[in-house]
Short mmCIF file of C-alpha atoms and ligand atoms in Angstrom, two decimals:
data_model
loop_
_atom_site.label_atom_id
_atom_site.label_comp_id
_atom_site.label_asym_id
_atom_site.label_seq_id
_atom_site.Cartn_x
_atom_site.Cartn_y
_atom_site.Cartn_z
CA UNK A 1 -29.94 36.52 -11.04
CA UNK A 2 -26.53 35.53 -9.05
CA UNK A 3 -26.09 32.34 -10.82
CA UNK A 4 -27.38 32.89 -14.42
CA UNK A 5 -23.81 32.48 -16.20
CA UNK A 6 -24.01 29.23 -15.11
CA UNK A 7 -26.37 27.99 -16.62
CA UNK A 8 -25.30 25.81 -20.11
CA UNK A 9 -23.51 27.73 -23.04
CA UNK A 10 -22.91 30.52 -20.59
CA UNK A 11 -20.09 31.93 -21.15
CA UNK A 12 -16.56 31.07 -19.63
CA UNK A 13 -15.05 34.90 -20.39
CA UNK A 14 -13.50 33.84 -23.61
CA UNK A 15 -10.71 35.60 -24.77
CA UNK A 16 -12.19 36.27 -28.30
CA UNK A 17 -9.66 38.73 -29.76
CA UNK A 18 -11.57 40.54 -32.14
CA UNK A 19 -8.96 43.10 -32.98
CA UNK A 20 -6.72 40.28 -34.73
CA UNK A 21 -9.51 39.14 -36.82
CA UNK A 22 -8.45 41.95 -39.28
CA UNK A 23 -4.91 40.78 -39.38
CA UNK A 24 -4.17 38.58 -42.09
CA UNK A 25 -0.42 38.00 -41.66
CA UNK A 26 -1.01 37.82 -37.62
CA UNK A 27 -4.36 35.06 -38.20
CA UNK A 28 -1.87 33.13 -40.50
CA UNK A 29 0.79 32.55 -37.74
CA UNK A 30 -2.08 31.98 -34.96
CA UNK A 31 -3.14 29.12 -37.12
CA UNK A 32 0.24 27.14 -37.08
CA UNK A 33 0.43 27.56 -33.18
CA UNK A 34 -3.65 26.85 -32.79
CA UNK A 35 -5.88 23.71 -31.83
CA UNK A 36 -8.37 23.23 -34.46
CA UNK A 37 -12.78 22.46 -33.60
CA UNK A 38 -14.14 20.56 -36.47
CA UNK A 39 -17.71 20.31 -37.45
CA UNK A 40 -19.00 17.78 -39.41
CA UNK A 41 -22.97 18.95 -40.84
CA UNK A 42 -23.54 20.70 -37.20
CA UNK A 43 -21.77 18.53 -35.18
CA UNK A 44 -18.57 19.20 -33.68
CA UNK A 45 -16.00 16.37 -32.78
CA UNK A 46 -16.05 15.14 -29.83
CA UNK A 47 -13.48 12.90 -27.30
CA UNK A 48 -14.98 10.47 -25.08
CA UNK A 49 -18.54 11.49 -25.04
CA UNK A 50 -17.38 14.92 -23.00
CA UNK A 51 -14.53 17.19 -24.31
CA UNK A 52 -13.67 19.29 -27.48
CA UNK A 53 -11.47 16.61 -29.86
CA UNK A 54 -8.57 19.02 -30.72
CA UNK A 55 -6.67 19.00 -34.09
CA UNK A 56 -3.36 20.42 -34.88
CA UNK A 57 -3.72 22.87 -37.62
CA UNK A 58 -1.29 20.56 -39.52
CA UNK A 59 -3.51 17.24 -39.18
CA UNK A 60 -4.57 15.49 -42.58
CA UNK A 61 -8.42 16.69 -41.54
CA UNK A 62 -7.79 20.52 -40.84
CA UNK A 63 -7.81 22.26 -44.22
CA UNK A 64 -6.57 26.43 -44.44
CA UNK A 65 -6.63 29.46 -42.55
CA UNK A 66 -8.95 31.40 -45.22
CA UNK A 67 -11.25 28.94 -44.35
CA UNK A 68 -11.29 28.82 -40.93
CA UNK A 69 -12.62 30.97 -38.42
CA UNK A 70 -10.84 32.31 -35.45
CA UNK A 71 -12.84 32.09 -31.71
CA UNK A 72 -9.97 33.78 -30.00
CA UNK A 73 -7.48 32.12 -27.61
CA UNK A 74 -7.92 29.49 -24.94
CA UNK A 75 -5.59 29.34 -21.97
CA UNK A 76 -3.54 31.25 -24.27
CA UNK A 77 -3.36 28.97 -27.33
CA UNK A 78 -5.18 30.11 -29.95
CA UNK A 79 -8.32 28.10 -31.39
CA UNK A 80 -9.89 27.86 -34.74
CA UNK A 81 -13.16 26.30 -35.72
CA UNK A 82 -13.61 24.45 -39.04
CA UNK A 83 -16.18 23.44 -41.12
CA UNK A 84 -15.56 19.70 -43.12
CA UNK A 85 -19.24 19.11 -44.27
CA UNK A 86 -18.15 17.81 -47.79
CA UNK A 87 -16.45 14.80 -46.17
CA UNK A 88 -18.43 11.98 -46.70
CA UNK A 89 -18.45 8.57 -44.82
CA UNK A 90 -18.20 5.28 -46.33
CA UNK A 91 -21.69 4.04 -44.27
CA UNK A 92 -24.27 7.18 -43.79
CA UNK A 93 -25.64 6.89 -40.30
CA UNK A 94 -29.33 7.02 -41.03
CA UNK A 95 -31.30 10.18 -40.07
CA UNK A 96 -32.83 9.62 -36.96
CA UNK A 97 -35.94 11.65 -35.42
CA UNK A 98 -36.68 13.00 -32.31
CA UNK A 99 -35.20 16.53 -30.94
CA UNK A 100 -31.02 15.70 -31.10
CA UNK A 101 -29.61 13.21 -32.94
CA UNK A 102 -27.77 10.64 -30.26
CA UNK A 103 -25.48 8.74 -33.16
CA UNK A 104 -22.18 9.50 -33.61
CA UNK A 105 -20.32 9.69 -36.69
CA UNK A 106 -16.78 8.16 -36.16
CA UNK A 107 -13.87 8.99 -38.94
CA UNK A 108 -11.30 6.70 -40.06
CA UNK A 109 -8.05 8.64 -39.90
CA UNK A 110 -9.43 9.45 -36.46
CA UNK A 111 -9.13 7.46 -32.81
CA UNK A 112 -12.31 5.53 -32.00
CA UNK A 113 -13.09 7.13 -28.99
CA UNK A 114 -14.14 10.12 -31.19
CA UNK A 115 -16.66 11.26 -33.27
CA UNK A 116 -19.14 13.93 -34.75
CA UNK A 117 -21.77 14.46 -32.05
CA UNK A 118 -25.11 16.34 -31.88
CA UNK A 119 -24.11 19.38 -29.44
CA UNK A 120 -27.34 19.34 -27.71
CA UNK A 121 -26.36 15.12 -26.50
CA UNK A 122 -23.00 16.22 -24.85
CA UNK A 123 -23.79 19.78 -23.69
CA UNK A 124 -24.17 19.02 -20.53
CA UNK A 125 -20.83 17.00 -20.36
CA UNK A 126 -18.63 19.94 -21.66
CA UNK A 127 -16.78 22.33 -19.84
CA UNK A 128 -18.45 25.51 -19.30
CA UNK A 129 -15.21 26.90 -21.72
CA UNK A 130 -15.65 23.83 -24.07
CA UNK A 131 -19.60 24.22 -24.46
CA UNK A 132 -18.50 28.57 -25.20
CA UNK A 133 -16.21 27.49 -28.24
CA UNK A 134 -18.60 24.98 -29.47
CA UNK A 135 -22.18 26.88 -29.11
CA UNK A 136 -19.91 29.75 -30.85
CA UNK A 137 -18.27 27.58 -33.72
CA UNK A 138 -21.56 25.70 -34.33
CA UNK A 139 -23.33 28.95 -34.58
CA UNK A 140 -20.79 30.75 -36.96
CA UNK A 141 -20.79 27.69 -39.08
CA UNK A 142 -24.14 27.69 -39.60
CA UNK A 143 -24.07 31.15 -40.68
CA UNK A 144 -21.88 30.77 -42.83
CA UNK A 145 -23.64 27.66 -44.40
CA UNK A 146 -26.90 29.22 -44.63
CA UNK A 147 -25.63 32.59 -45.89
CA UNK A 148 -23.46 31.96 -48.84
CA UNK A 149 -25.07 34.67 -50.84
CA UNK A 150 -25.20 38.69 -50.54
CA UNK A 151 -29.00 39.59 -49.16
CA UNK A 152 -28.80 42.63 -51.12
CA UNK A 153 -27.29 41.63 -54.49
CA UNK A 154 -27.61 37.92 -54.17
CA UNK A 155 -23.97 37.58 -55.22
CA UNK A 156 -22.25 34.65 -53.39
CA UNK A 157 -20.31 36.76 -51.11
CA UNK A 158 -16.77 35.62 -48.96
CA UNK A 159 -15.95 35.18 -46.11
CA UNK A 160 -13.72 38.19 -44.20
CA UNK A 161 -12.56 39.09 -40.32
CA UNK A 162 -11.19 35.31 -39.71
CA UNK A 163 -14.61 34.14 -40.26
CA UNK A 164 -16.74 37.24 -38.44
CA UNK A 165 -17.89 38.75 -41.62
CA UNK A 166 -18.77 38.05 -45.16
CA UNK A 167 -18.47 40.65 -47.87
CA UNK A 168 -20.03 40.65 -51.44
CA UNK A 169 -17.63 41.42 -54.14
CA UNK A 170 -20.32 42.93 -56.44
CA UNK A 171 -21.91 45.61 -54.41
CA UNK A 172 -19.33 45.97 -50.91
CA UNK A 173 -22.09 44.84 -48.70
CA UNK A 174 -21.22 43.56 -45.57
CA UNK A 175 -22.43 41.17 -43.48
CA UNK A 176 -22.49 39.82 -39.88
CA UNK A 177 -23.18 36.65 -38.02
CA UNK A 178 -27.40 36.96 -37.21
CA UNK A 179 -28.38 35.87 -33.72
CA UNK A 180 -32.41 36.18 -33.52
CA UNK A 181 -33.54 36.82 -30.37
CA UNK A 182 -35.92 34.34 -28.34
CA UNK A 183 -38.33 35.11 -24.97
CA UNK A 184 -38.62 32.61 -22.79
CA UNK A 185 -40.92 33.49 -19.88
CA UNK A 186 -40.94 32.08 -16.42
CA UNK A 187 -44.71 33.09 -15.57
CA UNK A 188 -45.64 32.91 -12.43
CA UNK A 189 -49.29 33.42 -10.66
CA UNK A 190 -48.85 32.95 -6.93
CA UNK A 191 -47.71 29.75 -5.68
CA UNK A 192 -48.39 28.68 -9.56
CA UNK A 193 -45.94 28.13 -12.47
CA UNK A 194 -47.12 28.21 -15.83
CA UNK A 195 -46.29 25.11 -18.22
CA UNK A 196 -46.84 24.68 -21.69
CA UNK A 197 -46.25 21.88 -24.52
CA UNK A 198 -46.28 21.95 -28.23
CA UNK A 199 -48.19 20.09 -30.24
CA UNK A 200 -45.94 17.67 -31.63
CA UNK A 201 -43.67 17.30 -28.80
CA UNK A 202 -42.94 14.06 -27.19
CA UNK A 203 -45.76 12.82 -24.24
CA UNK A 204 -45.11 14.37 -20.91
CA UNK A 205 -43.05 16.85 -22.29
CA UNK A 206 -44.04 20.81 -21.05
CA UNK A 207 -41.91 24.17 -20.62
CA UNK A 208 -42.07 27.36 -20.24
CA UNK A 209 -43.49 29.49 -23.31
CA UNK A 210 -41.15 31.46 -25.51
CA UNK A 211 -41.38 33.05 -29.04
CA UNK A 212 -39.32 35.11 -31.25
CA UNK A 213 -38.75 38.61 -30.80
CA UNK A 214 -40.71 40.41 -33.31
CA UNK A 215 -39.20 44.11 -34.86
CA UNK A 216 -39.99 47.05 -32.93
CA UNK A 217 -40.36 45.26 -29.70
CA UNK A 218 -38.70 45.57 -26.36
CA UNK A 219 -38.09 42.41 -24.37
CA UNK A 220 -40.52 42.99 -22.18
CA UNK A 221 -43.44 43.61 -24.63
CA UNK A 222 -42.41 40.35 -26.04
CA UNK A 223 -42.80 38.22 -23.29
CA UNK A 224 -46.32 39.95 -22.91
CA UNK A 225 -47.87 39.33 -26.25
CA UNK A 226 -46.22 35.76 -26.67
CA UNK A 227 -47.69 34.62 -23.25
CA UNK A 228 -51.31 36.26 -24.42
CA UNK A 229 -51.22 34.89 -27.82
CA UNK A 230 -50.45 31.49 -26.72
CA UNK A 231 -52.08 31.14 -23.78
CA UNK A 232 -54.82 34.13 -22.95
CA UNK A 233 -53.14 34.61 -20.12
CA UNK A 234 -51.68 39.10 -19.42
CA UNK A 235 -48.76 39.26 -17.83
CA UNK A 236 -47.71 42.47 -15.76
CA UNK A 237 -44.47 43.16 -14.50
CA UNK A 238 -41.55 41.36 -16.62
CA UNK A 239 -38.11 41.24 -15.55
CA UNK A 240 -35.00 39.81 -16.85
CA UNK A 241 -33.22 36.39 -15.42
CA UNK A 242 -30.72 35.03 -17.47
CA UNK A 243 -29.76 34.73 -21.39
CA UNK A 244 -28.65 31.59 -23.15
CA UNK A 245 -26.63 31.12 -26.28
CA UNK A 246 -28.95 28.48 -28.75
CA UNK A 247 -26.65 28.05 -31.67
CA UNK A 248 -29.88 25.76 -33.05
CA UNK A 249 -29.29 27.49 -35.34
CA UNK A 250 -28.92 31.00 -34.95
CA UNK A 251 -31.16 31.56 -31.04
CA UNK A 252 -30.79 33.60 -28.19
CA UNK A 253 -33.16 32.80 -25.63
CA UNK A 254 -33.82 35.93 -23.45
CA UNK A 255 -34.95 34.38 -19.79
CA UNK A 256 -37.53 36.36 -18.42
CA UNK A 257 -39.81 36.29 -15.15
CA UNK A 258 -43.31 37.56 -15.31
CA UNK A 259 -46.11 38.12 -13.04
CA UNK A 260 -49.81 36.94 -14.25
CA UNK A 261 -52.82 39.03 -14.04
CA UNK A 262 -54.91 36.87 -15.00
CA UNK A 263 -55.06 32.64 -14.70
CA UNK A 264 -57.53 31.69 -16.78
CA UNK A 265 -56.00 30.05 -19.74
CA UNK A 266 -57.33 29.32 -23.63
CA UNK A 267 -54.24 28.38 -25.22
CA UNK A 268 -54.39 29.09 -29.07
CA UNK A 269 -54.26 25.22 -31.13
CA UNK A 270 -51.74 26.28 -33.42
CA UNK A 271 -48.83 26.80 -30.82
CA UNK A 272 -50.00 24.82 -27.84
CA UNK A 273 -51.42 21.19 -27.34
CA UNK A 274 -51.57 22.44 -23.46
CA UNK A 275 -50.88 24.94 -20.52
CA UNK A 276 -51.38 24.43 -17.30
CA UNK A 277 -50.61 26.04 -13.90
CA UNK A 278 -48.35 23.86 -11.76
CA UNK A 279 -47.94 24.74 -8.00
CA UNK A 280 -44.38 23.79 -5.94
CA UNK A 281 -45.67 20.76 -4.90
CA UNK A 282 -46.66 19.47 -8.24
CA UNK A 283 -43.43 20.52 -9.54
CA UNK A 284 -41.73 18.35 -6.64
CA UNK A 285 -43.58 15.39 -7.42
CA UNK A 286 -42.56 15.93 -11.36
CA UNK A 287 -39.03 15.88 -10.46
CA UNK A 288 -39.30 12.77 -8.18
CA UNK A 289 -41.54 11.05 -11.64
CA UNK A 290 -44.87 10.80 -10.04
CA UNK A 291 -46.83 13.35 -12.09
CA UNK A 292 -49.44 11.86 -13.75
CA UNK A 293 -49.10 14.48 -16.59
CA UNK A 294 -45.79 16.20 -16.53
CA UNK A 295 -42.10 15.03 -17.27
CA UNK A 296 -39.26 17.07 -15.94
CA UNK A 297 -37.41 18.79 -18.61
CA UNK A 298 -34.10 18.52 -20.39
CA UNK A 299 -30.98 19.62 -18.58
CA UNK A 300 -29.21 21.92 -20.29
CA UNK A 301 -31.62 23.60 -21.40
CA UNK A 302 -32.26 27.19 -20.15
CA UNK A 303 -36.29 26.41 -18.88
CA UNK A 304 -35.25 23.53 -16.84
CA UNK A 305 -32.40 26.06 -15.32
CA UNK A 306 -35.28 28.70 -14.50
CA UNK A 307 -37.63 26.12 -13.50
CA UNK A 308 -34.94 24.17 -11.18
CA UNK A 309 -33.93 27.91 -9.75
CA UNK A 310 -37.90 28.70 -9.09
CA UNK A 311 -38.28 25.64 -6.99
CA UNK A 312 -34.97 26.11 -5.01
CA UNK A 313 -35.70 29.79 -4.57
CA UNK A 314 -32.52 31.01 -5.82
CA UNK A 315 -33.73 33.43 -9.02
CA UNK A 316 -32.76 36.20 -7.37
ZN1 ZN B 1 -24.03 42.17 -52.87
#
């Protein structure tokens, strides 16, 4: 697929410098001369609803270079992400449901026009390079926050590599940032496009069905038994499209195209509410808010890039 690095979170051919990760006295000096991404519980800081809000490395907010972690170096200055979870605002915005959070949590040593933002509301305001370092920060963060302890000795283990690796000081374990892998299957029968929708998603909401990769299985096996378990439906030929980075927390979703054998569909209760074949047509007339049934989907997000490339003819 020509275009499939364009689609949101990816990529922008970040320098990431892994071979300085390892040097201590090197990372040190980056960190005086870097620009500093701050998270705040998942949410990075953001400048007027649409860029990266940069620190200095020096600024009352950004705390030390053993804490931080290095994503390599932007039009050659080099940038950190950082982690300030324990800070904790004078009024708690309250927690607010739904699939992204849209508030934003402003600071007071910081200008108004910024604040802690849900990455998935301003994704698809970023700059492809802006929404790299944040899917990448957000991701490593989260890693980090959810990992604090050796899986093998359950030690608490510390962080090494400018933030790339944590190592347990009991037994020497090491251990690396997880990404779990995610299908997500543009399946096609004809003319037809198949849709699906969870059970407690929003009304009107469908897209395309995905699943975790399970051990032992190739990509294309995946897409196979996900689309039969969910939907009854065999797919045949599977090929890949396009990948997307889905620091929520840890995904990669693995675009695939596949071709249906079959079109009959019992969708299995615990995954699906519905599935449904949608033709062209339909899919115009979703787009344009006249389906009775069907929403169009988030932008952004990699089925609505597949779905939008199906209809304009351009996955190839
Ligand atoms: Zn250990």
């Amino acid at each position: 697929m020509r275009i499939a690095e364009t689609v949101t979170f990816g990529g922008s051919g970040l320098n990431r410098a892994a071979e300085l990760r390892g040097d201590a006295a090197r990372q040190q000096a980056l960190w005086r001369e870097g620009r500093v991404l701050t998270l705040w519980r998942g949410k990075p800081l953001i400048a007027g609803g649409s860029a990266i809000a940069w620190l200095a490395s020096d600024a009352p907010l950004s705390g030390m270079a053993e804490t931080s972690i290095f994503l390599g170096f932007s039009d050659d200055t080099p940038v950190f992400a950082q982690d300030v979870s324990h800070w904790v605002p004078e009024q708690t915005l309250a927690a607010q449901a739904g699939f992204f959070d849209t508030q934003i949590q402003t600071h007071p040593d910081l200008p108004p026009d910024q604040g802690f933002q849900d990455l998935r509301a301003v994704m698809t305001d970023l700059s492809p390079r802006d929404a790299e370092l944040a899917a990448t920060a957000r991701g490593l963060i989260e890693w980090h926050r959810s990992h604090g302890f050796c899986a093998s000795c359950g030690a608490r283990s510390q962080m090494t590599n400018a933030g790339w690796q944590c190592r347990c000081p009991a037994c020497a374990a090491s251990h690396f940032p997880r990404t779990d892998p995610v299908v997500i299957m543009l399946i096609t029968h004809g003319n037809r496009l198949l849709l699906g929708r969870g059970p407690t998603w929003p009304e009107g909401m469908y897209s395309l069905l995905a699943g975790f990769m399970e051990p032992g299985e190739t990509v294309e096996a995946a897409v196979r038994r996900e689309v039969y378990e969910e939907s009854g439906i065999r797919v045949g030929q599977v090929g890949y499209l396009a990948s997307q980075p889905w620091p929520f927390p840890a995904s990669l979703m693995i675009g695939c195209r596949g071709a249906a054998l079959t079109d009959a569909i019992t969708i299995d209760p615990e995954e699906l509410a519905d599935a449904r074949w949608v033709t062209r047509e339909d899919m115009v007339s979703v787009y344009a808010g006249n389906h009775p049934v069907v929403k169009p989907g988030r932008l952004g997000a990699i089925a609505r890039f597949l779905i939008d490339a199906w209809l304009a003819d351009t996955l190839d």
